[in-house]
Coordinates of C-alpha atoms in Angstrom, one line a residue:
Chain A
X117 CA 0.0 0.0 0.0
X118 CA 1.0 3.6 -0.6
X119 CA 0.2 6.2 2.0
X120 CA -1.2 9.4 0.6
X121 CA 1.2 11.7 2.3
X122 CA 0.7 15.4 1.5
X123 CA 4.0 16.8 2.8
X124 CA 7.2 16.6 0.9
X125 CA 10.2 14.6 2.1
X126 CA 12.2 16.3 4.7
X127 CA 15.6 17.6 3.6
X128 CA 18.1 20.0 5.0
X129 CA 18.6 21.9 1.7
X130 CA 14.9 22.1 1.0
X131 CA 13.3 25.5 0.7
X132 CA 10.1 25.8 2.6
X133 CA 7.0 25.6 0.4
X134 CA 8.8 25.4 -2.9
X135 CA 8.2 22.3 -5.1
X136 CA 11.7 21.5 -6.3
X137 CA 12.4 20.0 -9.7
X138 CA 13.5 16.7 -8.2
X139 CA 10.3 16.5 -6.3
X140 CA 8.1 17.1 -9.2
X141 CA 9.8 15.0 -11.9
X142 CA 11.2 11.5 -12.1
X143 CA 15.0 11.3 -12.2
X144 CA 16.1 11.9 -15.8
X145 CA 18.7 9.2 -15.8
X146 CA 16.1 6.5 -14.9
X147 CA 13.8 7.8 -17.6
X148 CA 16.7 7.5 -20.1
X149 CA 17.4 4.0 -19.0
X150 CA 13.8 2.9 -19.5
X151 CA 13.7 4.6 -22.9
X152 CA 16.9 2.8 -23.9
X153 CA 15.4 -0.7 -23.1
X154 CA 13.2 -0.6 -26.2
X155 CA 15.7 0.9 -28.6
X156 CA 18.4 -0.9 -30.5
X157 CA 21.9 -1.0 -28.8
X158 CA 23.4 1.7 -31.0
X159 CA 20.6 4.2 -30.7
X160 CA 21.1 7.5 -29.0
X161 CA 18.6 9.6 -27.1
X162 CA 18.9 13.3 -27.0
X163 CA 18.7 15.3 -23.9
X164 CA 15.6 17.1 -25.2
X165 CA 13.8 13.7 -25.7
X166 CA 14.5 12.7 -22.1
X167 CA 13.3 16.0 -20.7
X168 CA 10.1 15.8 -22.8
X169 CA 9.5 12.2 -21.7
X170 CA 10.2 13.2 -18.1
X171 CA 7.5 15.8 -18.2
X172 CA 5.0 13.5 -19.9
X173 CA 5.4 10.5 -17.5
X174 CA 5.4 12.7 -14.4
X175 CA 2.2 14.4 -15.5
X176 CA 0.6 11.0 -16.3
X177 CA 1.5 9.8 -12.8
X178 CA -0.2 12.9 -11.3
X179 CA -3.1 12.5 -13.6
X180 CA -3.9 8.9 -12.7
X181 CA -3.1 9.5 -9.0
X182 CA -5.5 12.4 -8.9
X183 CA -8.3 10.3 -10.2
X184 CA -7.6 7.5 -7.7
X185 CA -7.3 10.1 -4.9
X186 CA -10.7 11.5 -5.8
X187 CA -12.2 8.1 -5.4
X188 CA -10.6 7.6 -2.0
X189 CA -11.8 11.0 -0.9
X190 CA -15.4 10.1 -1.7
X191 CA -15.2 6.8 0.1
X192 CA -13.5 8.6 3.1
X193 CA -10.4 6.6 2.9
X194 CA -6.9 7.9 3.4
X195 CA -4.8 5.2 1.7
X196 CA -4.6 4.9 -2.0
X197 CA -3.9 1.3 -2.8
X198 CA -3.1 -0.6 -6.0
X199 CA -6.7 -1.4 -6.7
X200 CA -7.6 2.3 -6.8
X201 CA -4.9 2.8 -9.4
X202 CA -6.3 0.1 -11.5
X203 CA -9.8 1.5 -11.2
X204 CA -8.5 5.0 -12.1
X205 CA -6.9 3.7 -15.2
X206 CA -10.1 2.0 -16.2
X207 CA -12.3 5.0 -15.5
X208 CA -9.9 7.3 -17.5
X209 CA -10.2 5.1 -20.6
X210 CA -6.9 3.2 -20.3
X211 CA -8.7 -0.2 -20.0
X212 CA -6.0 -2.0 -21.9
X213 CA -3.5 -1.0 -19.3
X214 CA -5.7 -1.6 -16.3
X215 CA -6.0 -5.4 -16.9
X216 CA -2.2 -6.1 -17.2
X217 CA -1.6 -3.9 -14.1
X218 CA -4.3 -5.9 -12.2
X219 CA -2.5 -9.1 -13.0
X220 CA 0.8 -7.6 -12.0
X221 CA -0.7 -6.5 -8.7
X222 CA -2.1 -9.9 -8.0
X223 CA 1.3 -11.6 -8.6
X224 CA 3.0 -8.9 -6.6
X225 CA 0.8 -9.7 -3.6
X226 CA 1.4 -13.4 -4.0
X227 CA 5.1 -12.7 -4.0
X228 CA 4.8 -10.6 -0.9
X229 CA 2.8 -13.3 0.9
X230 CA 5.5 -15.9 0.1
X231 CA 8.1 -13.6 1.4
X232 CA 6.2 -13.0 4.6
X233 CA 5.7 -16.7 5.1
X234 CA 9.3 -17.6 4.4
X235 CA 11.5 -14.8 5.8
X236 CA 15.1 -14.8 4.5
X237 CA 17.7 -16.2 6.9
X238 CA 20.3 -13.8 8.2
X239 CA 23.7 -15.1 9.0
Chain B
X246 CA -20.1 -9.1 -25.6
X247 CA -20.0 -8.1 -21.9
X248 CA -22.3 -5.2 -21.0
X249 CA -21.8 -2.8 -18.1
X250 CA -24.1 -0.1 -16.9
X251 CA -22.0 2.6 -15.2
X252 CA -23.6 5.5 -13.4
X253 CA -21.0 8.2 -12.9
X254 CA -21.7 11.3 -10.9
X255 CA -19.2 13.8 -9.8
X256 CA -19.5 16.1 -6.8
X257 CA -20.3 19.1 -9.1
X258 CA -23.1 17.1 -10.7
X259 CA -21.3 17.0 -14.0
X260 CA -21.4 13.7 -15.9
X261 CA -18.9 12.8 -18.6
X262 CA -19.3 9.4 -20.1
X263 CA -19.5 8.1 -23.7
X264 CA -20.3 5.0 -25.5
X265 CA -16.8 4.2 -26.6
X266 CA -15.2 5.7 -29.6
X267 CA -17.6 6.2 -32.5
X268 CA -16.3 7.1 -35.9
X269 CA -17.6 9.9 -38.1
X270 CA -17.6 8.0 -41.4
X271 CA -20.6 8.2 -43.6
X272 CA -23.1 5.6 -42.3
X273 CA -25.2 4.5 -45.2
X274 CA -23.7 1.0 -45.6
X275 CA -23.3 0.4 -41.9
X276 CA -26.9 1.2 -41.3
X277 CA -28.0 -1.4 -43.8
X278 CA -25.6 -3.8 -42.2
X279 CA -26.9 -3.0 -38.7
X280 CA -30.5 -3.6 -39.9
X281 CA -29.6 -7.2 -40.7
X282 CA -28.4 -8.0 -37.2
X283 CA -31.3 -8.6 -34.7
X284 CA -28.8 -9.4 -31.9
X285 CA -28.4 -5.7 -31.0
X286 CA -32.1 -5.0 -30.6
X287 CA -32.0 -4.6 -26.9
X288 CA -28.9 -2.3 -26.9
X289 CA -30.4 -0.3 -29.8
X290 CA -33.3 0.6 -27.6
X291 CA -31.1 2.1 -24.9
X292 CA -29.0 3.9 -27.4
X293 CA -32.2 5.3 -29.0
X294 CA -33.0 7.1 -25.7
X295 CA -29.4 8.3 -25.5
X296 CA -29.5 9.8 -29.0
X297 CA -32.8 11.5 -28.2
X298 CA -31.2 13.2 -25.2
X299 CA -28.4 14.3 -27.5
X300 CA -31.0 15.9 -29.8
X301 CA -32.4 17.8 -26.8
X302 CA -28.9 19.1 -26.0
X303 CA -28.3 20.3 -29.5
X304 CA -31.6 22.2 -29.5
X305 CA -30.4 24.1 -26.5
X306 CA -27.4 25.4 -28.3
X307 CA -29.1 26.4 -31.5
X308 CA -28.4 25.7 -35.1
X309 CA -25.8 28.5 -35.5
X310 CA -23.5 27.3 -32.8
X311 CA -23.9 23.8 -34.0
X312 CA -22.8 24.7 -37.5
X313 CA -19.9 26.7 -36.1
X314 CA -18.5 24.0 -33.8
X315 CA -19.3 21.0 -36.0
X316 CA -21.2 17.9 -35.1
X317 CA -19.8 17.0 -31.7
X318 CA -21.1 15.6 -28.5
X319 CA -22.2 18.4 -26.1
X320 CA -23.2 17.8 -22.5
X321 CA -24.6 20.6 -20.3
X322 CA -24.2 21.0 -16.6
X323 CA -26.8 19.5 -14.3
X324 CA -27.8 16.6 -16.6
X325 CA -27.4 13.2 -15.2
X326 CA -27.6 10.3 -17.6
X327 CA -27.1 6.6 -17.2
X328 CA -24.9 5.1 -19.9
X329 CA -24.0 1.7 -21.3
X330 CA -20.3 1.1 -21.8
X331 CA -19.0 -1.7 -24.0
X332 CA -15.5 -2.8 -23.0
X333 CA -14.9 -4.3 -26.4
X334 CA -14.2 -7.8 -27.9
X335 CA -11.8 -9.8 -25.8
X336 CA -10.1 -11.9 -28.4
X337 CA -6.3 -11.9 -28.8
X338 CA -6.2 -10.0 -32.1
X339 CA -8.6 -7.4 -30.9
X340 CA -6.6 -6.9 -27.8
X341 CA -3.6 -6.3 -29.8
X342 CA -5.3 -3.9 -32.2
X343 CA -7.0 -2.0 -29.3
X344 CA -3.6 -1.8 -27.6
X345 CA -2.2 -0.1 -30.6
X346 CA -5.2 2.2 -30.8
X347 CA -4.9 3.0 -27.1
X348 CA -1.4 4.3 -27.3
X349 CA -2.2 7.4 -29.4
X350 CA -5.2 7.8 -27.1
X351 CA -2.9 8.1 -24.1
X352 CA -0.5 10.4 -26.0
X353 CA -3.4 12.5 -27.1
X354 CA -4.7 12.9 -23.6
X355 CA -1.2 13.7 -22.3
X356 CA -0.7 16.3 -25.0
X357 CA -4.1 17.8 -24.2
X358 CA -3.1 18.2 -20.5
X359 CA 0.3 19.6 -21.4
X360 CA -1.3 22.1 -23.9
X361 CA 0.7 21.0 -26.9
X362 CA 0.2 22.9 -30.1
X363 CA -0.2 19.7 -32.2
X364 CA -3.5 18.8 -30.6
X365 CA -5.8 19.3 -33.5
X366 CA -3.5 17.6 -35.9
X367 CA -3.2 14.6 -33.5
X368 CA -7.0 14.4 -33.3
X369 CA -7.3 14.4 -37.1
X370 CA -4.7 11.6 -37.4
X371 CA -6.1 9.4 -34.7
X372 CA -9.7 9.3 -36.0
X373 CA -9.1 7.1 -39.0
X374 CA -7.0 4.7 -36.9
X375 CA -9.8 4.3 -34.4
X376 CA -12.3 3.9 -37.3
X377 CA -10.2 1.2 -38.9
X378 CA -9.6 -0.8 -35.7
X379 CA -13.2 -0.7 -34.3
X380 CA -15.4 -1.8 -37.2
X381 CA -18.2 -3.0 -35.0
X382 CA -18.7 0.5 -33.6
X383 CA -19.5 1.9 -37.0
X384 CA -22.7 -0.1 -36.8
X385 CA -23.8 1.8 -33.7
X386 CA -22.9 5.0 -35.5
X387 CA -25.2 4.1 -38.3
X388 CA -28.0 3.9 -35.7
X389 CA -27.2 7.3 -34.3
X390 CA -27.2 9.0 -37.6
X391 CA -30.9 8.2 -38.0
X392 CA -31.8 9.9 -34.7
X393 CA -29.5 12.9 -34.1
X394 CA -26.1 14.4 -34.7
X395 CA -22.8 12.5 -35.0
X396 CA -21.1 11.5 -31.8
X397 CA -17.3 11.1 -31.8
X398 CA -17.1 10.4 -28.1
X399 CA -15.3 13.6 -27.3
X400 CA -16.0 16.6 -25.2
X401 CA -14.8 20.1 -25.9
X402 CA -12.7 21.8 -23.2
X403 CA -13.8 25.2 -22.0
X404 CA -12.7 27.9 -24.4
X405 CA -11.2 30.2 -21.8
X406 CA -8.8 27.4 -20.8
X407 CA -7.6 26.4 -24.3
X408 CA -5.1 28.2 -26.4
X409 CA -5.9 30.8 -29.0
X410 CA -5.7 28.3 -31.9
X411 CA -9.2 27.0 -31.2
X412 CA -11.1 24.5 -29.0
X413 CA -9.5 21.2 -28.0
X414 CA -11.5 18.0 -27.9
X415 CA -10.5 15.3 -25.4
X416 CA -11.7 11.9 -24.3
X417 CA -14.9 12.3 -22.4
X418 CA -13.7 10.0 -19.6
X419 CA -10.6 12.1 -19.1
X420 CA -12.3 15.5 -19.3
X421 CA -12.9 15.9 -15.6
X422 CA -9.4 14.6 -14.7
X423 CA -7.8 17.1 -17.0
X424 CA -9.8 20.0 -15.5
X425 CA -8.8 18.9 -12.1
X426 CA -5.1 18.7 -13.0
X427 CA -5.3 22.1 -14.6
X428 CA -6.6 23.6 -11.4
X429 CA -3.9 21.9 -9.4
X430 CA -1.2 23.2 -11.6
X431 CA -2.7 26.7 -11.6
X432 CA -2.9 26.6 -7.8
X433 CA 0.8 25.6 -7.6
X434 CA 1.7 28.5 -9.9
X435 CA -0.3 31.0 -8.0
X436 CA 1.3 29.9 -4.7
X437 CA 4.7 30.4 -6.4
X438 CA 5.6 26.9 -5.5
X439 CA 6.4 25.5 -9.0
X440 CA 9.8 26.1 -10.4
X441 CA 9.2 26.5 -14.1
X442 CA 12.8 27.0 -15.2
X443 CA 14.9 23.8 -15.4
X444 CA 18.1 24.2 -13.5
X445 CA 21.3 23.4 -15.4
X446 CA 22.8 21.9 -12.2
X447 CA 21.6 20.9 -8.8
X448 CA 24.6 21.5 -6.5
X449 CA 26.7 24.6 -6.7
X450 CA 29.9 22.9 -5.3
X451 CA 29.8 20.1 -7.9
X452 CA 29.2 22.7 -10.6
X453 CA 32.2 24.7 -9.5
X454 CA 34.4 21.6 -9.4
X455 CA 33.3 20.6 -12.9
X456 CA 34.2 24.0 -14.3
X457 CA 37.7 23.8 -12.8
X458 CA 38.5 20.3 -14.2
X459 CA 41.0 20.2 -17.0
X460 CA 39.5 19.4 -20.4
X461 CA 40.9 18.0 -23.6
X462 CA 40.1 18.8 -27.2
X463 CA 36.4 18.5 -27.8
X464 CA 35.6 19.6 -24.3
X465 CA 35.8 16.2 -22.6
X466 CA 37.4 15.8 -19.2
X467 CA 40.9 14.6 -19.0
X468 CA 41.8 11.4 -17.1
X469 CA 38.3 10.0 -17.5
X470 CA 38.2 6.2 -17.4
X471 CA 36.5 5.3 -20.6
X472 CA 36.1 1.7 -19.5
X473 CA 33.3 2.5 -17.2
X474 CA 29.9 1.7 -18.7
X475 CA 28.1 4.6 -17.0
X476 CA 30.7 7.0 -18.1
X477 CA 30.5 5.8 -21.7
X478 CA 26.8 6.2 -21.7
X479 CA 27.0 9.7 -20.5
X480 CA 29.6 10.7 -23.0
X481 CA 27.5 9.3 -25.9
X482 CA 24.7 11.7 -25.1
X483 CA 24.0 14.5 -27.6
X484 CA 25.0 17.8 -25.9
X485 CA 23.4 20.8 -27.6
X486 CA 23.6 23.8 -25.3
X487 CA 26.1 25.1 -22.8
X488 CA 23.5 24.7 -20.0
X489 CA 23.2 21.0 -20.8
X490 CA 26.9 20.8 -21.0
X491 CA 27.1 21.9 -17.4
X492 CA 24.6 19.3 -16.4
X493 CA 26.4 16.5 -18.2
X494 CA 29.7 17.7 -16.7
X495 CA 28.2 17.6 -13.3
X496 CA 27.1 14.0 -13.8
X497 CA 30.5 13.1 -15.2
X498 CA 32.3 14.6 -12.3
X499 CA 30.0 12.7 -10.0
X500 CA 30.9 9.4 -11.6
X501 CA 34.6 10.3 -11.7
X502 CA 34.4 11.0 -8.0
X503 CA 32.8 7.6 -7.4
X504 CA 35.5 5.8 -9.3
X505 CA 38.6 7.7 -8.5
X506 CA 38.2 8.6 -4.8
X507 CA 37.3 5.8 -2.5
X508 CA 36.9 8.0 0.5
X509 CA 33.9 9.9 -1.0
X510 CA 30.5 8.4 -0.6
X511 CA 28.6 7.0 -3.5
X512 CA 24.9 7.3 -4.2
X513 CA 24.7 3.9 -6.0
X514 CA 23.3 1.0 -4.2
X515 CA 26.1 -1.3 -5.3
X516 CA 28.6 0.8 -3.2
X517 CA 26.8 0.6 0.1
X518 CA 29.8 0.2 2.4
X519 CA 31.1 3.6 3.3
X520 CA 33.0 4.8 6.4
X521 CA 31.1 8.0 6.8
X522 CA 27.4 7.2 6.2
X523 CA 25.6 4.0 7.1
X524 CA 23.9 1.8 4.6
X525 CA 20.4 3.0 5.4
X526 CA 21.4 6.6 4.9
X527 CA 23.0 5.8 1.6
X528 CA 19.8 4.0 0.5
X529 CA 17.6 6.8 1.6
X530 CA 19.8 9.3 -0.2
X531 CA 19.6 7.2 -3.3
X532 CA 15.8 7.0 -3.2
X533 CA 15.4 10.7 -2.3
X534 CA 17.8 12.4 -4.7
X535 CA 18.1 9.9 -7.4
X536 CA 21.0 10.0 -9.8
X537 CA 22.7 13.2 -8.6
X538 CA 23.6 11.8 -5.1
X539 CA 23.7 13.7 -1.9
X540 CA 24.2 17.3 -0.9
X541 CA 26.3 17.3 2.3
X542 CA 28.2 20.4 3.1
X543 CA 31.5 18.7 4.2
X544 CA 31.6 17.1 0.7
X545 CA 32.2 20.6 -0.7
X546 CA 35.5 21.0 1.0
X547 CA 36.5 17.5 -0.1
X548 CA 35.6 18.3 -3.7
X549 CA 37.6 21.5 -3.5
X550 CA 40.6 19.6 -2.1
X551 CA 40.2 17.0 -4.8
X552 CA 40.2 19.9 -7.4
X553 CA 43.5 21.1 -5.8
X554 CA 44.9 17.6 -6.1
X555 CA 44.0 17.3 -9.7
X556 CA 45.5 20.8 -10.4
X557 CA 48.7 20.0 -8.7
X558 CA 49.1 16.7 -10.4
X559 CA 48.9 18.1 -13.9
X560 CA 50.8 21.3 -13.1
X561 CA 48.4 23.2 -15.3
X562 CA 45.2 25.0 -14.1
X563 CA 43.2 26.4 -16.9
X564 CA 40.8 29.3 -16.1
X565 CA 38.7 28.7 -19.2
X566 CA 35.8 26.3 -19.3
X567 CA 36.1 25.1 -22.9
X568 CA 38.6 23.7 -25.3
X569 CA 42.2 24.5 -24.6
X570 CA 44.3 24.1 -27.7
X571 CA 47.5 22.8 -26.2
X572 CA 49.2 20.6 -28.8
X573 CA 50.9 18.3 -26.4
X574 CA 47.9 17.4 -24.3
X575 CA 45.3 17.2 -27.1
X576 CA 43.8 13.7 -27.5
X577 CA 40.4 12.1 -28.0
X578 CA 38.9 9.7 -25.5
X579 CA 38.0 6.4 -26.9
X580 CA 34.8 4.9 -25.6

């Protein structure tokens, strides 16, 4: 589960009340790595492409999360869970993404359950 | 075909739903094809009432506005309607095709929310694709043409929020979400909390260190280990402006610090053992600040001392940032 925390992460260098670039956007190196996975090995990605994709995916995350958060607000719940994200994708018209994500969530929960039943041994 | 009746009502009383994506192709042959299929008799009845309501909405706006805006679906505030939504055929080929059709849909909605100038062009391009990949929806469109205006499953955004180039039409399911996101962004801008300008670098001390490092011909740093995979990836990026040059230099200096100086802390999870910071702090820094590592003040002095070490080792300290045309030291790094 993901807690719907409103405040930003505490940091010494943080300015009070200002949303920093690294809080609003995904890290650009990680975005570049994900983009590179689908490209041939000798392909290159321009900095402009990464920045554009950075803006797009960050806005998409806020878009879907806002829809899920609205549903939780109506049901007077404070925690946005994976089912709410899948529902939000469906209600926004991304049905083809909601079903694979639901299967992913199911397998993720099974994996977590196995991990809880069989804790790793520490030497 | 699975059938779902969805009753959507927002807190403002505004309802935005649609019966999937209907094409705007001429409907004469589809209507005749629809007539020969009695299976849709029950659904046609419900759609009949839906199209009648659409006719009522059109009457409210008048013929002039209708002609000016074209034949589009228009919903007014306060109206609550119950819709029937068809999720689509669930065969493997159809899933594949609908997956392809969904991608421009997602891109279109994102571009709508980001106020891209190519919106109308994108809408024009996507319509034929949707038409080609959803042939069964054309049959329902044939039914609608007999009762009222054409329905493309899109809602026009408010004119005062769109750009000067004309109205923007978005997916009806996403209309309310887009409006909500626009209000959130406007609120952030009003509170002066959103930094619009993208910073060329994140930490001043690292930036100063990068500007002092000696560079070879072409602007690359000297003594960079080209065998490192991360370093090679960074150098293969296309650098266009000086600002981005600074940012790339900062990341390169960060990696050089990680590889050359063992005493300095690394933000990568592979290098968890460090004498100064415990593993959990390294992990938290990695998750919080991502690729650019940490911003601890004592590190600044270490970086400065490292800069002094590099300067003393080479015996030459160049004040300029860019290419220094010294014949003896000029060589290209091989990746």
